[in-house]
Amino acid sequence: MSVDIVKNTGGPSDQIELKCGNSTCSVYLFGATIFSWKPDGFCEKLWISKQSAMDGITPVRGGIPISFPQFAGQGTLPSHGLVRQLMWEVQSSHSTDSSATVVLMLCDSEATRKSWNHSFALLYTITLSKMSLSVSLSIENTNKVDAFDFTTCLHTYFKTENIRNCAISGLQNLSYFDKCKQIPNNIQTDELLVIDDSITAVDCGNYIDRTYDNVNDDTSGSRCVSLIDNNKDSSCKLNLNISNSFINTVVWNPWIEGKKGSKGPDFDDDGYNFMVCIEPVVSTTPIILKPMCKWEGTKVMTISKL
Ligand code: TA6
């Protein structure tokens, strides 16, 4: 198993290559954005827009960008906060017989304090095993006096051959805020969420943008949401084990109009066919982090054949 740093890649930054047997995972230091995950025997599992600027300034459109200290437009900062467009550093790396791990780090700087005047240290631990990819975000308030609050997200874009042939399980009976229609307190009655042409786009143009409230399973400390991909070439089941510290799950697909043309110049016009975002999020109730305290959220993605 190995962890390599590849310099001058032509992408937005140097990148980290994790290898575990025939499974691979690639990460840009820019935004600590994981942009490729190819588990042994499967095709690429993360979607990247062909229009993504990759200029080291604009957040990568696809993969797994990180939102912090603000989820989406819930505040005065740019959409999804500050850290998906900053350069992270490698803090450490190691490998064992069955996994390869890199820990990336980002602390506050003069630039971040100009927009958000707080002290923080983020550690992002990425571990590739043969059939799984684990990501863990630790957020520390490094100020000895002041608390801060934050929202956050691991904005995961999954790739599929055709979204119409996919289903998402693990959301039944959960309440959700419908961000497209701005309607709170909906309940998902269906066991499976299928994203297809049967629901027409609503006014805001987004087809589906739901923020689910999770029901904590106190016995295990986590919950499972699954993406079942019934396509021929991308066929698989992806189990997402998400720690309860992420109090929300977001499902997003902009569909035809949501990110077309000037609404999303870095989003392929036909991209909605090939992606869905399933995101562990803290959105509805910000976390208040006391001085010198830490918060941690983890997602383990495990793949299997259908
Ligand atoms: O997580 C879903 C969401 O907040 C959507 O509302 C949508 O706007 C999306 O993220 C993308 O945001 P971005 O700032 O990357 O265009």
Tab-separated table of C-alpha atoms and ligand atoms in Angstrom:
chain	number	residue	atom	x	y	z
A	1	MET	CA	0.000	0.000	0.000
A	2	SER	CA	1.394	3.441	-0.740
A	3	VAL	CA	0.959	7.194	-0.455
A	4	ASP	CA	2.729	9.377	-3.048
A	5	ILE	CA	2.833	13.101	-3.631
A	6	VAL	CA	2.705	13.995	-7.320
A	7	LYS	CA	3.892	17.501	-8.192
A	8	ASN	CA	3.007	19.745	-11.145
A	9	THR	CA	0.087	17.650	-12.300
A	10	GLY	CA	-1.514	20.211	-14.572
A	11	GLY	CA	-4.506	20.256	-12.202
A	12	PRO	CA	-5.159	22.990	-9.625
A	13	SER	CA	-2.342	21.795	-7.320
A	14	ASP	CA	0.001	18.986	-6.377
A	15	GLN	CA	-1.908	15.834	-5.628
A	16	ILE	CA	-1.748	12.800	-3.359
A	17	GLU	CA	-2.077	9.319	-4.824
A	18	LEU	CA	-3.249	6.607	-2.440
A	19	LYS	CA	-2.934	2.994	-3.589
A	20	CYS	CA	-4.226	-0.149	-1.936
A	21	GLY	CA	-3.721	-3.154	-4.221
A	22	ASN	CA	-5.619	-2.212	-7.372
A	23	SER	CA	-7.745	0.417	-5.608
A	24	THR	CA	-6.728	4.053	-6.010
A	25	CYS	CA	-7.750	7.445	-4.663
A	26	SER	CA	-6.459	10.873	-5.762
A	27	VAL	CA	-6.640	14.106	-3.771
A	28	TYR	CA	-5.728	17.687	-4.649
A	29	LEU	CA	-4.074	19.734	-1.920
A	30	PHE	CA	-6.263	22.537	-3.303
A	31	GLY	CA	-9.332	22.320	-1.072
A	32	ALA	CA	-8.237	18.855	0.129
A	33	THR	CA	-10.589	17.774	-2.643
A	34	ILE	CA	-10.698	14.041	-3.281
A	35	PHE	CA	-11.331	13.879	-7.028
A	36	SER	CA	-11.016	10.210	-7.886
A	37	TRP	CA	-11.841	6.910	-6.226
A	38	LYS	CA	-11.490	3.719	-8.240
A	39	PRO	CA	-12.076	0.658	-6.066
A	40	ASP	CA	-10.590	-2.612	-7.340
A	41	GLY	CA	-12.912	-4.125	-9.978
A	42	PHE	CA	-15.120	-1.018	-10.280
A	43	CYS	CA	-15.105	2.089	-12.457
A	44	GLU	CA	-14.578	5.666	-11.201
A	45	LYS	CA	-17.036	6.466	-8.395
A	46	LEU	CA	-16.634	10.259	-8.117
A	47	TRP	CA	-18.024	12.699	-10.682
A	48	ILE	CA	-16.062	15.707	-11.902
A	49	SER	CA	-17.479	18.240	-14.325
A	50	LYS	CA	-15.496	18.529	-17.549
A	51	GLN	CA	-16.060	22.305	-17.203
A	52	SER	CA	-14.453	22.513	-13.741
A	53	ALA	CA	-12.024	25.441	-13.902
A	54	MET	CA	-9.097	23.609	-12.246
A	55	ASP	CA	-7.355	26.970	-11.871
A	56	GLY	CA	-6.383	26.735	-8.211
A	57	ILE	CA	-8.795	29.591	-7.455
A	58	THR	CA	-12.279	28.270	-8.210
A	59	PRO	CA	-13.487	25.323	-6.089
A	60	VAL	CA	-13.343	22.007	-7.945
A	61	ARG	CA	-16.761	21.154	-9.370
A	62	GLY	CA	-17.031	17.544	-8.332
A	63	GLY	CA	-15.242	14.994	-6.179
A	64	ILE	CA	-15.539	15.752	-2.454
A	65	PRO	CA	-15.084	19.462	-1.681
A	66	ILE	CA	-15.283	20.458	2.003
A	67	SER	CA	-17.603	23.201	3.280
A	68	PHE	CA	-16.408	25.100	6.346
A	69	PRO	CA	-17.219	27.248	8.297
A	70	GLN	CA	-20.413	27.745	6.311
A	71	PHE	CA	-22.621	25.252	4.528
A	72	ALA	CA	-24.030	26.514	1.190
A	73	GLY	CA	-25.348	30.096	1.372
A	74	GLN	CA	-26.200	30.009	5.081
A	75	GLY	CA	-24.265	33.121	6.041
A	76	THR	CA	-22.233	36.009	4.740
A	77	LEU	CA	-19.248	34.013	3.442
A	78	PRO	CA	-18.941	32.735	-0.136
A	79	SER	CA	-21.080	29.659	-0.875
A	80	HIS	CA	-19.794	26.687	1.171
A	81	GLY	CA	-17.310	28.808	3.100
A	82	LEU	CA	-13.590	29.254	2.761
A	83	VAL	CA	-11.632	26.032	2.748
A	84	ARG	CA	-12.607	24.319	-0.508
A	85	GLN	CA	-10.598	27.023	-2.318
A	86	LEU	CA	-7.508	27.084	-0.091
A	87	MET	CA	-4.287	25.121	-0.288
A	88	TRP	CA	-3.972	22.449	2.405
A	89	GLU	CA	-0.767	20.789	3.638
A	90	VAL	CA	0.189	17.193	4.230
A	91	GLN	CA	0.465	16.664	7.989
A	92	SER	CA	1.373	12.959	7.865
A	93	SER	CA	0.885	9.756	5.934
A	94	HIS	CA	1.293	6.069	6.559
A	95	SER	CA	0.388	2.717	5.090
A	96	THR	CA	-0.218	-0.784	6.411
A	97	ASP	CA	-0.739	-4.164	4.707
A	98	SER	CA	-4.380	-3.290	4.136
A	99	SER	CA	-4.675	0.502	3.869
A	100	ALA	CA	-3.058	3.792	2.881
A	101	THR	CA	-3.703	6.984	4.871
A	102	VAL	CA	-2.952	10.657	4.421
A	103	VAL	CA	-3.778	13.430	6.903
A	104	LEU	CA	-4.196	16.922	5.445
A	105	MET	CA	-4.192	20.059	7.534
A	106	LEU	CA	-5.360	23.649	7.279
A	107	CYS	CA	-5.174	26.357	9.942
A	108	ASP	CA	-6.480	29.902	10.023
A	109	SER	CA	-4.316	32.533	8.342
A	110	GLU	CA	-4.334	36.263	7.784
A	111	ALA	CA	-6.453	35.652	4.690
A	112	THR	CA	-9.095	33.528	6.477
A	113	ARG	CA	-9.222	35.906	9.456
A	114	LYS	CA	-10.057	38.787	7.089
A	115	SER	CA	-13.294	37.032	6.131
A	116	TRP	CA	-13.885	35.068	9.339
A	117	ASN	CA	-12.000	36.221	12.412
A	118	HIS	CA	-11.529	32.935	14.272
A	119	SER	CA	-8.684	30.526	15.005
A	120	PHE	CA	-9.049	26.949	13.861
A	121	ALA	CA	-7.150	23.818	12.901
A	122	LEU	CA	-8.705	21.364	10.460
A	123	LEU	CA	-7.397	17.838	10.031
A	124	TYR	CA	-8.765	15.703	7.218
A	125	THR	CA	-7.872	12.015	7.411
A	126	ILE	CA	-8.348	9.980	4.230
A	127	THR	CA	-7.905	6.211	4.388
A	128	LEU	CA	-8.133	3.971	1.344
A	129	SER	CA	-8.720	0.255	1.854
A	130	LYS	CA	-9.411	-2.282	-0.860
A	131	MET	CA	-13.185	-1.836	-0.889
A	132	SER	CA	-13.666	1.329	1.137
A	133	LEU	CA	-12.727	4.957	1.436
A	134	SER	CA	-12.954	6.606	4.838
A	135	VAL	CA	-12.898	10.378	5.365
A	136	SER	CA	-12.805	12.072	8.724
A	137	LEU	CA	-12.869	15.813	9.370
A	138	SER	CA	-11.682	17.145	12.711
A	139	ILE	CA	-12.351	20.795	13.524
A	140	GLU	CA	-10.563	22.383	16.466
A	141	ASN	CA	-11.124	25.824	17.943
A	142	THR	CA	-7.552	26.848	18.735
A	143	ASN	CA	-8.514	30.086	20.475
A	144	LYS	CA	-8.205	29.989	24.277
A	145	VAL	CA	-10.969	32.524	24.921
A	146	ASP	CA	-13.591	32.762	22.202
A	147	ALA	CA	-16.102	30.204	20.990
A	148	PHE	CA	-17.254	30.060	17.363
A	149	ASP	CA	-20.078	28.378	15.549
A	150	PHE	CA	-19.943	26.665	12.181
A	151	THR	CA	-21.826	24.580	9.668
A	152	THR	CA	-20.026	22.073	7.472
A	153	CYS	CA	-20.345	19.434	4.774
A	154	LEU	CA	-18.435	16.803	2.798
A	155	HIS	CA	-20.021	17.652	-0.547
A	156	THR	CA	-19.721	14.246	-2.200
A	157	TYR	CA	-20.487	14.007	-5.952
A	158	PHE	CA	-21.045	10.357	-6.925
A	159	LYS	CA	-20.703	9.335	-10.542
A	160	THR	CA	-23.090	7.021	-12.353
A	161	GLU	CA	-23.779	5.905	-15.894
A	162	ASN	CA	-27.407	7.089	-15.621
A	163	ILE	CA	-28.955	8.587	-12.493
A	164	ARG	CA	-32.418	7.332	-13.524
A	165	ASN	CA	-31.327	3.766	-12.787
A	166	CYS	CA	-30.120	4.523	-9.250
A	167	ALA	CA	-31.913	4.496	-5.909
A	168	ILE	CA	-30.980	5.856	-2.498
A	169	SER	CA	-31.989	3.945	0.635
A	170	GLY	CA	-31.738	4.836	4.321
A	171	LEU	CA	-33.861	8.002	4.219
A	172	GLN	CA	-37.335	6.555	4.780
A	173	ASN	CA	-39.395	8.206	7.547
A	174	LEU	CA	-36.906	11.044	7.929
A	175	SER	CA	-38.136	14.615	7.873
A	176	TYR	CA	-36.556	16.981	5.380
A	177	PHE	CA	-36.442	20.595	4.311
A	178	ASP	CA	-37.179	20.956	0.598
A	179	LYS	CA	-34.774	23.715	-0.404
A	180	CYS	CA	-36.202	23.949	-3.953
A	181	LYS	CA	-39.722	24.651	-2.774
A	182	GLN	CA	-38.588	26.185	0.553
A	183	ILE	CA	-40.977	23.849	2.401
A	184	PRO	CA	-39.880	22.490	5.830
A	185	ASN	CA	-41.080	19.373	7.672
A	186	ASN	CA	-41.719	17.013	4.769
A	187	ILE	CA	-41.540	13.292	5.503
A	188	GLN	CA	-40.093	10.837	3.021
A	189	THR	CA	-42.545	7.948	2.942
A	190	ASP	CA	-40.866	5.940	0.176
A	191	GLU	CA	-38.265	3.364	1.101
A	192	LEU	CA	-36.185	4.275	-1.940
A	193	LEU	CA	-35.532	7.724	-3.372
A	194	VAL	CA	-35.322	7.516	-7.161
A	195	ILE	CA	-34.188	10.538	-9.131
A	196	ASP	CA	-35.748	10.395	-12.573
A	197	ASP	CA	-37.908	12.357	-15.020
A	198	SER	CA	-41.134	11.768	-13.058
A	199	ILE	CA	-40.707	14.913	-10.966
A	200	THR	CA	-40.552	18.144	-12.908
A	201	ALA	CA	-38.092	20.882	-12.045
A	202	VAL	CA	-39.464	23.578	-9.777
A	203	ASP	CA	-39.079	27.340	-9.966
A	204	CYS	CA	-35.575	27.604	-8.606
A	205	GLY	CA	-34.477	25.202	-11.327
A	206	ASN	CA	-33.021	22.675	-8.913
A	207	TYR	CA	-34.684	19.318	-9.220
A	208	ILE	CA	-33.860	17.885	-5.855
A	209	ASP	CA	-32.185	19.613	-2.938
A	210	ARG	CA	-33.272	18.069	0.344
A	211	THR	CA	-31.799	18.531	3.796
A	212	TYR	CA	-32.755	15.505	5.908
A	213	ASP	CA	-32.766	15.514	9.703
A	214	ASN	CA	-31.079	12.382	10.845
A	215	VAL	CA	-32.398	10.117	13.500
A	216	ASN	CA	-29.538	9.173	15.731
A	217	ASP	CA	-28.872	5.522	16.237
A	218	ASP	CA	-27.272	5.794	19.642
A	219	THR	CA	-26.113	2.214	19.753
A	220	SER	CA	-23.703	2.449	16.832
A	221	GLY	CA	-22.969	6.181	16.707
A	222	SER	CA	-23.588	6.209	12.971
A	223	ARG	CA	-26.217	5.611	10.324
A	224	CYS	CA	-26.160	4.115	6.851
A	225	VAL	CA	-27.389	5.658	3.602
A	226	SER	CA	-26.874	3.581	0.455
A	227	LEU	CA	-26.604	4.378	-3.215
A	228	ILE	CA	-27.787	1.460	-5.299
A	229	ASP	CA	-26.592	1.763	-8.877
A	230	ASN	CA	-28.494	-0.574	-11.201
A	231	ASN	CA	-26.728	0.461	-14.406
A	232	LYS	CA	-24.787	-2.111	-16.408
A	233	ASP	CA	-21.347	-0.531	-16.342
A	234	SER	CA	-21.426	1.412	-13.050
A	235	SER	CA	-23.423	-1.272	-11.184
A	236	CYS	CA	-22.659	-1.403	-7.451
A	237	LYS	CA	-23.976	-0.809	-3.952
A	238	LEU	CA	-22.272	1.955	-2.001
A	239	ASN	CA	-22.910	1.956	1.729
A	240	LEU	CA	-22.215	5.317	3.340
A	241	ASN	CA	-21.710	5.002	7.066
A	242	ILE	CA	-22.030	8.487	8.470
A	243	SER	CA	-21.265	9.474	12.060
A	244	ASN	CA	-24.137	11.030	14.003
A	245	SER	CA	-22.096	14.188	14.464
A	246	PHE	CA	-23.232	15.057	10.932
A	247	ILE	CA	-26.782	15.868	11.990
A	248	ASN	CA	-28.103	16.229	8.409
A	249	THR	CA	-27.854	14.486	5.065
A	250	VAL	CA	-28.310	16.438	1.841
A	251	VAL	CA	-29.333	14.919	-1.495
A	252	TRP	CA	-28.813	17.222	-4.462
A	253	ASN	CA	-29.116	16.994	-8.226
A	254	PRO	CA	-29.669	20.272	-10.146
A	255	TRP	CA	-31.360	18.463	-13.065
A	256	ILE	CA	-31.704	20.172	-16.447
A	257	GLU	CA	-32.079	23.840	-15.561
A	258	GLY	CA	-30.430	24.068	-12.135
A	259	LYS	CA	-26.855	24.616	-13.273
A	260	LYS	CA	-27.276	25.149	-17.004
A	261	GLY	CA	-25.409	27.880	-18.897
A	262	SER	CA	-24.759	31.006	-16.838
A	263	LYS	CA	-26.289	29.392	-13.706
A	264	GLY	CA	-23.415	26.930	-13.603
A	265	PRO	CA	-20.709	27.650	-16.142
A	266	ASP	CA	-18.468	25.051	-14.486
A	267	PHE	CA	-21.196	22.380	-14.480
A	268	ASP	CA	-21.555	20.255	-17.660
A	269	ASP	CA	-24.959	20.984	-19.223
A	270	ASP	CA	-25.676	17.252	-19.356
A	271	GLY	CA	-23.899	16.583	-16.027
A	272	TYR	CA	-27.110	16.023	-14.068
A	273	ASN	CA	-27.541	12.684	-15.877
A	274	PHE	CA	-24.354	11.289	-14.426
A	275	MET	CA	-24.184	12.462	-10.819
A	276	VAL	CA	-25.884	12.744	-7.489
A	277	CYS	CA	-24.602	14.426	-4.350
A	278	ILE	CA	-25.187	12.589	-1.067
A	279	GLU	CA	-23.623	14.753	1.592
A	280	PRO	CA	-23.001	14.386	5.320
A	281	VAL	CA	-23.827	17.852	6.596
A	282	VAL	CA	-24.244	20.060	9.646
A	283	SER	CA	-26.805	22.589	8.482
A	284	THR	CA	-29.974	23.008	10.515
A	285	THR	CA	-28.299	23.622	13.901
A	286	PRO	CA	-24.798	25.109	13.809
A	287	ILE	CA	-22.209	23.542	16.102
A	288	ILE	CA	-20.929	25.858	18.825
A	289	LEU	CA	-17.289	25.031	19.443
A	290	LYS	CA	-15.924	26.238	22.770
A	291	PRO	CA	-12.316	27.408	23.137
A	292	MET	CA	-9.771	24.598	22.639
A	293	CYS	CA	-12.527	22.075	21.822
A	294	LYS	CA	-12.828	19.696	18.875
A	295	TRP	CA	-15.617	18.342	16.703
A	296	GLU	CA	-15.205	15.334	14.437
A	297	GLY	CA	-17.319	13.871	11.646
A	298	THR	CA	-16.639	10.684	9.704
A	299	LYS	CA	-17.986	8.984	6.609
A	300	VAL	CA	-16.947	5.510	5.504
A	301	MET	CA	-17.906	4.554	1.943
A	302	THR	CA	-17.876	0.815	1.288
A	303	ILE	CA	-18.539	-0.682	-2.132
A	304	SER	CA	-19.883	-4.095	-3.073
A	305	LYS	CA	-21.296	-5.809	-6.137
A	306	LEU	CA	-25.056	-5.874	-6.574
B	1	TA6	O1	-25.354	20.912	-1.024
B	1	TA6	C1	-26.287	21.301	-1.954
B	1	TA6	C2	-26.009	22.741	-2.365
B	1	TA6	O2	-25.959	23.542	-1.235
B	1	TA6	C3	-27.093	23.170	-3.355
B	1	TA6	O3	-28.056	23.996	-2.794
B	1	TA6	C4	-26.329	23.721	-4.532
B	1	TA6	O4	-26.344	25.068	-4.632
B	1	TA6	C5	-24.974	23.091	-4.357
B	1	TA6	O5	-24.752	22.837	-3.018
B	1	TA6	C6	-23.774	23.668	-5.048
B	1	TA6	O6	-23.300	24.841	-4.500
B	1	TA6	P1	-22.100	25.592	-5.218
B	1	TA6	O7	-21.743	26.752	-4.346
B	1	TA6	O8	-20.957	24.597	-5.313
B	1	TA6	O9	-22.596	25.973	-6.581
